[in-house]
Coordinates of C-alpha atoms and ligand atoms in Angstrom, one line a residue:
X1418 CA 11.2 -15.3 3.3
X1419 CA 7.8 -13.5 3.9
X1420 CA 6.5 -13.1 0.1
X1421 CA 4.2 -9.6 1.6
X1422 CA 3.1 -8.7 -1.5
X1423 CA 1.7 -12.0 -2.6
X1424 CA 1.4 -11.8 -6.6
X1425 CA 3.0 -15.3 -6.8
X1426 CA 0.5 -17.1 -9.0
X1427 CA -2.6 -14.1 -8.7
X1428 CA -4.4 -13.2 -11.9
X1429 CA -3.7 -9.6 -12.4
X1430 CA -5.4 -7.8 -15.4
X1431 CA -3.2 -4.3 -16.7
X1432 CA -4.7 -2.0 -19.1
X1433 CA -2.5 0.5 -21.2
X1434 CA 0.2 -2.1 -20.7
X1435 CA 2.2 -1.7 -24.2
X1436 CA 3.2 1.8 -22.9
X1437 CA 4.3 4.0 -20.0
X1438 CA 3.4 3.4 -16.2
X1439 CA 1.5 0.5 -17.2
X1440 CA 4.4 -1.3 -19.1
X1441 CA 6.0 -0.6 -16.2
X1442 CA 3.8 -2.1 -13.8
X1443 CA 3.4 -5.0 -16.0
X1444 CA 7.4 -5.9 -16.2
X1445 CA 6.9 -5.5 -12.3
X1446 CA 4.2 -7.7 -11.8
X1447 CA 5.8 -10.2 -14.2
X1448 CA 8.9 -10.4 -12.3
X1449 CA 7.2 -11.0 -9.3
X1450 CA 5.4 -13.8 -10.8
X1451 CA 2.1 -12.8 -11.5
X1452 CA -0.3 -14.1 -14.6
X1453 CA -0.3 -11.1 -16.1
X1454 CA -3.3 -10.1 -19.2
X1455 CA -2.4 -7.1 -20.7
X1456 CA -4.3 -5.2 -22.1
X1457 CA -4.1 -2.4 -24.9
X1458 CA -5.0 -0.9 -28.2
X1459 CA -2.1 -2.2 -29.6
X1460 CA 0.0 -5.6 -29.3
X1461 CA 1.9 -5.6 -25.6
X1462 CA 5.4 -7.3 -26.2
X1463 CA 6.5 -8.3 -22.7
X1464 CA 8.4 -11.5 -22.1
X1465 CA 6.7 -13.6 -19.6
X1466 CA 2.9 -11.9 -19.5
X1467 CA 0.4 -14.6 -19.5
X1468 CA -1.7 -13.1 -22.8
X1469 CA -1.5 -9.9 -24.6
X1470 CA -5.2 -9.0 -25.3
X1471 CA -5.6 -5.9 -27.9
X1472 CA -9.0 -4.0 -27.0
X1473 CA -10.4 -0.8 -27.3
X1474 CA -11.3 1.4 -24.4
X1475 CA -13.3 3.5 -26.6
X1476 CA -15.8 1.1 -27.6
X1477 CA -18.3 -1.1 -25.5
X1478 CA -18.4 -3.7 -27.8
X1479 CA -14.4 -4.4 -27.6
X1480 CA -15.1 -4.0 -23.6
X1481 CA -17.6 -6.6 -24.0
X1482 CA -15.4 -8.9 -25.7
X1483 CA -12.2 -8.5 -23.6
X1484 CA -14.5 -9.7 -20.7
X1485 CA -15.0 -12.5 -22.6
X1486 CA -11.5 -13.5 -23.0
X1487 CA -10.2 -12.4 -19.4
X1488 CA -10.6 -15.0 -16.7
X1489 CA -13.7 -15.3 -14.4
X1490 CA -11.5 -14.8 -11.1
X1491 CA -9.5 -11.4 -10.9
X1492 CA -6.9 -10.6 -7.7
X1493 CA -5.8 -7.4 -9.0
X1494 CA -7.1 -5.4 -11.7
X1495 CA -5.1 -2.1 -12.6
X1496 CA -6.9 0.5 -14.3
X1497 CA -4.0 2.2 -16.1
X1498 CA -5.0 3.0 -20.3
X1499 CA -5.8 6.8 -20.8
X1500 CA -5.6 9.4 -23.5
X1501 CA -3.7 13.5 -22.8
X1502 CA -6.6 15.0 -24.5
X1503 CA -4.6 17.2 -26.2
X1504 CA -5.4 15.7 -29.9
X1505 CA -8.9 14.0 -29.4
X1506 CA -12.2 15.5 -28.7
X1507 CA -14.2 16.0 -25.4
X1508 CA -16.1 13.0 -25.9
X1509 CA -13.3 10.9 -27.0
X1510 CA -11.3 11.7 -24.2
X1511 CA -14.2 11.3 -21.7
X1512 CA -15.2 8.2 -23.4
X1513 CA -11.2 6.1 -22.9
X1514 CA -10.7 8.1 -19.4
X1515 CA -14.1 7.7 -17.6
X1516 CA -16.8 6.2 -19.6
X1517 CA -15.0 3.0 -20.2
X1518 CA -13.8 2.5 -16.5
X1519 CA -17.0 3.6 -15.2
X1520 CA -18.9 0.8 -17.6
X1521 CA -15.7 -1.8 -16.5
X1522 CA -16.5 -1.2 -12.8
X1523 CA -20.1 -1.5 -12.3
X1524 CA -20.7 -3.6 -15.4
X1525 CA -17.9 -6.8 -14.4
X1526 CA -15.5 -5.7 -12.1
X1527 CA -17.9 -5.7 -9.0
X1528 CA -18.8 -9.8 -9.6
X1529 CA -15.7 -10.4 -11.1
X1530 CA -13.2 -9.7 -9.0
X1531 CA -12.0 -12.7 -6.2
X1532 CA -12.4 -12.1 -2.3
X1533 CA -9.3 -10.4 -1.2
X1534 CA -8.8 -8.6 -4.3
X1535 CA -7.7 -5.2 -5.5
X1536 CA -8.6 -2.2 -8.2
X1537 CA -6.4 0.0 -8.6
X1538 CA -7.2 3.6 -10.8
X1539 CA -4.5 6.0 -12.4
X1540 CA -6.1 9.1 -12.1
X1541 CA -4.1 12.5 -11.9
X1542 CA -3.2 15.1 -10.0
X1543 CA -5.2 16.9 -12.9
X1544 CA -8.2 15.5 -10.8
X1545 CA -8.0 16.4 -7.9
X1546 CA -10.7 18.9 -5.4
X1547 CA -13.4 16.2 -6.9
X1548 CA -14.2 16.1 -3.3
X1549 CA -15.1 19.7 -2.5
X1550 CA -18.9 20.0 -2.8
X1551 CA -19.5 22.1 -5.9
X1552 CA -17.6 19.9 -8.0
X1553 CA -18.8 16.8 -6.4
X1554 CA -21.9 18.1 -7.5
X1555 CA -21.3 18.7 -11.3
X1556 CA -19.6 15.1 -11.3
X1557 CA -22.2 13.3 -10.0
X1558 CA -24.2 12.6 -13.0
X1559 CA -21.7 10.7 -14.1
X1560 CA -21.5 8.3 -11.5
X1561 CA -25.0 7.4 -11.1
X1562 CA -25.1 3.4 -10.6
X1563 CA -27.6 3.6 -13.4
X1564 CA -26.1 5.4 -15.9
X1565 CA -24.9 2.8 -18.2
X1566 CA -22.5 3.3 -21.1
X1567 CA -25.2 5.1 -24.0
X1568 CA -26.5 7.2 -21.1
X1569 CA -22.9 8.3 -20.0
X1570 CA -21.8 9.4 -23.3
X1571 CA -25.4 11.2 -23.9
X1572 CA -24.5 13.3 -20.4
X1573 CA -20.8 13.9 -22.1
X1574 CA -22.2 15.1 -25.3
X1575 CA -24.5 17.1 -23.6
X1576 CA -22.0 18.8 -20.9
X1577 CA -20.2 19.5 -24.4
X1578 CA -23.1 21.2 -26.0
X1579 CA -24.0 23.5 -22.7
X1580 CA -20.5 25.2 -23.1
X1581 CA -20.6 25.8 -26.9
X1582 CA -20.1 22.0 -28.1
X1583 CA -16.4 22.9 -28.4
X1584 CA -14.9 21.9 -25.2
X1585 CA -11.6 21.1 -25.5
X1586 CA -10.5 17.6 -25.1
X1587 CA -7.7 18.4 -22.6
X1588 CA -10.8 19.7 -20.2
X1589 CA -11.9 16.5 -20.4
X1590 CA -8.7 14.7 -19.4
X1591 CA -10.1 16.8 -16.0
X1592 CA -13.2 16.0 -15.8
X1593 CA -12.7 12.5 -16.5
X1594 CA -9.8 12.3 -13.5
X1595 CA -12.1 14.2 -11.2
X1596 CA -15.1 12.1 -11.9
X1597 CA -13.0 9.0 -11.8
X1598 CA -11.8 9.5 -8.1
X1599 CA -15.3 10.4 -7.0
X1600 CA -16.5 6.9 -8.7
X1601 CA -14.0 5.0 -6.6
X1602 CA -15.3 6.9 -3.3
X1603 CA -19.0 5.9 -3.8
X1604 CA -17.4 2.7 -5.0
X1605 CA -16.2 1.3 -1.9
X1606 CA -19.0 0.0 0.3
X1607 CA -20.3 -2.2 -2.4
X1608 CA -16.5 -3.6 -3.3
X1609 CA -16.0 -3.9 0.2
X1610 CA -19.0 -6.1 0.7
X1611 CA -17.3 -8.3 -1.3
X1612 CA -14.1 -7.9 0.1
X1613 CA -12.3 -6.4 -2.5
X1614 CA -10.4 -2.9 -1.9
X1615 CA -10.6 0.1 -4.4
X1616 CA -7.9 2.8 -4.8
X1617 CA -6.9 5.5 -7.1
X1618 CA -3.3 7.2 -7.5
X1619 CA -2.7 10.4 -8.7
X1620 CA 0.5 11.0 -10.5
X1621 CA 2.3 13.9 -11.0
X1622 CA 3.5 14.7 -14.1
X1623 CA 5.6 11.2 -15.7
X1624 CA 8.0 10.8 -18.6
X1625 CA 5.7 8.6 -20.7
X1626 CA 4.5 8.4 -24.0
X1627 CA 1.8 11.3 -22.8
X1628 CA 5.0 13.7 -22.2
X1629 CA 5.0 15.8 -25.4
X1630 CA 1.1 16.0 -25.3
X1631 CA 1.4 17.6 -21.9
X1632 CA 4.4 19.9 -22.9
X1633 CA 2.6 21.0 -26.5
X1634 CA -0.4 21.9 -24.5
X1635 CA 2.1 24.0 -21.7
X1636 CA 3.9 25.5 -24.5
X1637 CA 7.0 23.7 -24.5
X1638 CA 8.8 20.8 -22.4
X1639 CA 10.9 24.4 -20.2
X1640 CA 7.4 25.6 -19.1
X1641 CA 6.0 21.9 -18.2
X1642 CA 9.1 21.2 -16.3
X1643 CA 9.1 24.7 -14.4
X1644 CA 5.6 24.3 -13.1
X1645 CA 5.7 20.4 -13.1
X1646 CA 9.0 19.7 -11.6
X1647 CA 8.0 20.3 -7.5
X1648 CA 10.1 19.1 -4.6
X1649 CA 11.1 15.9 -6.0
X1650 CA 13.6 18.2 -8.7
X1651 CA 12.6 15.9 -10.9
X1652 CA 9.4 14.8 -13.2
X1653 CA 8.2 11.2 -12.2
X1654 CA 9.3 8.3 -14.1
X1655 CA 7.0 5.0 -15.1
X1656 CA 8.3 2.7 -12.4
X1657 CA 7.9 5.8 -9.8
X1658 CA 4.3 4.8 -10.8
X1659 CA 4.5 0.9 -11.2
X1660 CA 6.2 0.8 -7.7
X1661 CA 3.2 2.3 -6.0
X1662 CA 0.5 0.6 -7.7
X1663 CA 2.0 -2.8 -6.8
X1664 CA 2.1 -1.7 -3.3
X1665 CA -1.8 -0.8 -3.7
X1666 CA -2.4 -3.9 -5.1
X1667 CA -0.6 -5.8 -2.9
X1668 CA -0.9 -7.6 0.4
X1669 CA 1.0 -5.4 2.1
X1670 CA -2.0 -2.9 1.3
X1671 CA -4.7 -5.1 2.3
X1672 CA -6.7 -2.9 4.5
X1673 CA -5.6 0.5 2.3
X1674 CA -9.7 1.1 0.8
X1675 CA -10.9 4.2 -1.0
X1676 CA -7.3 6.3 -0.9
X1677 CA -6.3 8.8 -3.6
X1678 CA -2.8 8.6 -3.3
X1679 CA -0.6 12.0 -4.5
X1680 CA 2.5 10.4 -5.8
X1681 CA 3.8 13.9 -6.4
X1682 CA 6.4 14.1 -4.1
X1683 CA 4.6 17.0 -2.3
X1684 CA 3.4 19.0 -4.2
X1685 CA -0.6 18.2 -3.0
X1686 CA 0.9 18.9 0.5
X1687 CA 2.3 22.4 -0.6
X1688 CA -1.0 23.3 -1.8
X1689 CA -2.7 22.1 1.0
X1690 CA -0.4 24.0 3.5
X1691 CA -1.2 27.0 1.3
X1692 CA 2.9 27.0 0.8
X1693 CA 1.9 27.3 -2.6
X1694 CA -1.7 29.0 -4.0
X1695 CA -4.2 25.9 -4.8
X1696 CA -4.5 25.7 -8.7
X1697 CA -7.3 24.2 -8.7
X1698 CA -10.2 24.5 -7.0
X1699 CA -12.3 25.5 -9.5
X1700 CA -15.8 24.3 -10.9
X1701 CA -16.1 23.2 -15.0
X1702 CA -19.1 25.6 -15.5
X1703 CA -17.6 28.9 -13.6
X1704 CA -14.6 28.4 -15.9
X1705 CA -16.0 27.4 -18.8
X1706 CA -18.7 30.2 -18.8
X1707 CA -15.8 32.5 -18.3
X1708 CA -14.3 31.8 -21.7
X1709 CA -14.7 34.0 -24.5
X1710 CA -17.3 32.6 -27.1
Ligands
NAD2263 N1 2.2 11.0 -18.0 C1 1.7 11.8 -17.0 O1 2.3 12.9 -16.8 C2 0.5 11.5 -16.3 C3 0.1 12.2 -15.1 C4 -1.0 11.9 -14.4 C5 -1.8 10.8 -14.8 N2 -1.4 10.1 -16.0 C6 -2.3 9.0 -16.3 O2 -1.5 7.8 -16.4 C7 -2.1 6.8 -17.2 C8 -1.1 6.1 -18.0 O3 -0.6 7.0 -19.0 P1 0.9 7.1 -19.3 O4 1.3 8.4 -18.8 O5 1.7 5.9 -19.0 O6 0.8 7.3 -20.9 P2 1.2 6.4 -22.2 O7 0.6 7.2 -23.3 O8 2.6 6.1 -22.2 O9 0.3 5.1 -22.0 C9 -1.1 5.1 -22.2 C10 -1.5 3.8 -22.7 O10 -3.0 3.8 -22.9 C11 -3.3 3.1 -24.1 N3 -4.6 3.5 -24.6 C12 -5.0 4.7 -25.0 N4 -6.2 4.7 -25.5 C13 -6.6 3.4 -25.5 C14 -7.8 2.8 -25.9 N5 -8.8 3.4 -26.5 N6 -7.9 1.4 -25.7 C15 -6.8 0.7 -25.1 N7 -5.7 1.3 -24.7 C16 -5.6 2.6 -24.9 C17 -2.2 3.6 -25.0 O11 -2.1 2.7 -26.2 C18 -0.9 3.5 -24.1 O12 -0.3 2.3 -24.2 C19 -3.2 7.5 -17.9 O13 -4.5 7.2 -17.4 C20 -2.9 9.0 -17.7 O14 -4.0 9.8 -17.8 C21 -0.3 10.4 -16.7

């Protein structure tokens, strides 16, 4: 039989895998016979993947040194690991969401990853309009090839300290997801020169271990489900997620470059039919001006 998605034997790289859509995505790609390193803060305890590496996002240093124990060749590397925002700081949350990925990306992904190869992004539908021109524009600074980790993190405290230096953490959950899908977009020529393919999805919301963040921040789990449920009549669930991204990462998606896939079930496309009013298109300096001091 045709093996299309061809992860028989392929070095594939998970981060956030002890939990959620990555755990998911790991038991996938472990099924499917994939060497699978997983990657996470804490111990991953999945029959059958290759290592378990524990590693902080959060720090460069741990970054550093996960790139020292992760093979020189990578097939598919999914980008997964992420904090709700809802109990860490601005920074902090910027720092696990964005910084890290960004520093990942240009720092060892782009010579690391083999011909043919695939990264793959969890974003979120909380990201999304990063491409309409005033928001492009605040996220830009952030995706400056040059900017490397110190300077990122000096442009997130900095962002903080315009708007009061009390930003909430769950705005940067947004502005991470926003700036995130605009780094893969002026990512792609230079993966594509080396033949690899970049991709971002952008989940809806997921029964994960980010649930009750997302419902404390809503005001219950009634409210989150009643704005979060959509066509679908249903929230997501992990392997909704793991599914996709082993698509994107897969052969059958080999010529699928730079695409921020909803996995929503609709409910982009209801805002973009104007069925339903478009939530958000707004910029993080006209709504953080607005709020009272
Ligand atoms: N759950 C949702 O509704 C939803 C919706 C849209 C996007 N997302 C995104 O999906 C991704 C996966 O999250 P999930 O929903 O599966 O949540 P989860 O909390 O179940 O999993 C997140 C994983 O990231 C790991 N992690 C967090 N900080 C880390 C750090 N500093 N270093 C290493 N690992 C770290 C955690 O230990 C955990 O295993 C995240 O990027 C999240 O923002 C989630």
């Amino acid at each position: 039989m045709t093996d299309y998605l061809g992860y028989r034997g392929q070095t594939c790289v998970v981060t956030g895998a002890a939990s959620g859509m990555a755990r998911a995505l790991t038991e996938e790609l472990v099924g499917l016979g994939a060497d699978v390193y997983a990657v996470d803060r804490m111990p991953v305890d999945i029959d059958g993947v290759k290592t378990s590496i524990v590693a902080d996002l959060s720090s460069k240093e741990s970054i550093d040194k996960l790139f020292t124990e992760l093979p020189s060749r990578i097939h598919a590397f999914f980008s997964v690991a992420g904090l709700a925002g809802v109990h860490n700081s601005f920074t902090d949350t910027m720092t696990v969401n964005y910084v890290a990925n960004k520093y990942i990306t240009d720092t060892y992904l782009q010579e690391r990853m083999a011909e043919n190869g695939s990264v793959t992004y969890v974003t979120s539908a909380a990201g999304l309009r990063w491409e309409f021109p005033e928001i492009r524009e605040e996220l830009s600074p952030f995706t400056d090839v040059d900017a490397g980790w110190d300077a990122l993190i000096e442009r997130t405290n900095e962002f903080n300290e315009r708007f009061g230096g009390e930003v909430a953490g769950f705005v940067g959950y947004m502005f991470s997801k926003r700036a995130l899908n605009l780094l893969v977009a002026e990512r792609v020529q230079a993966f594509a020169g080396n033949q690899v393919r970049i991709n971002a999805i952008l989940p809806s919301m997921t029964s994960t271990g980010m649930l009750s963040d997302f419902a404390e921040q809503r005001g219950g789990l009634d409210n989150l489900k009643a704005a979060s449920t959509g066509p679908a009549g249903r929230l997501a669930e992990p392997i909704d997620m793991a599914k996709t991204l082993v698509f994107l990462g897969s052969d059958l998606a080999g010529f699928v470059s730079g695409v921020f896939l909803d996995v929503d079930y609709g409910m982009n496309a209801l805002e973009l039919s104007g069925i339903n009013p478009m939530r958000t298109k707004w910029t993080f300096a006209d709504t953080l001006s607005k709020q009272p001091a």
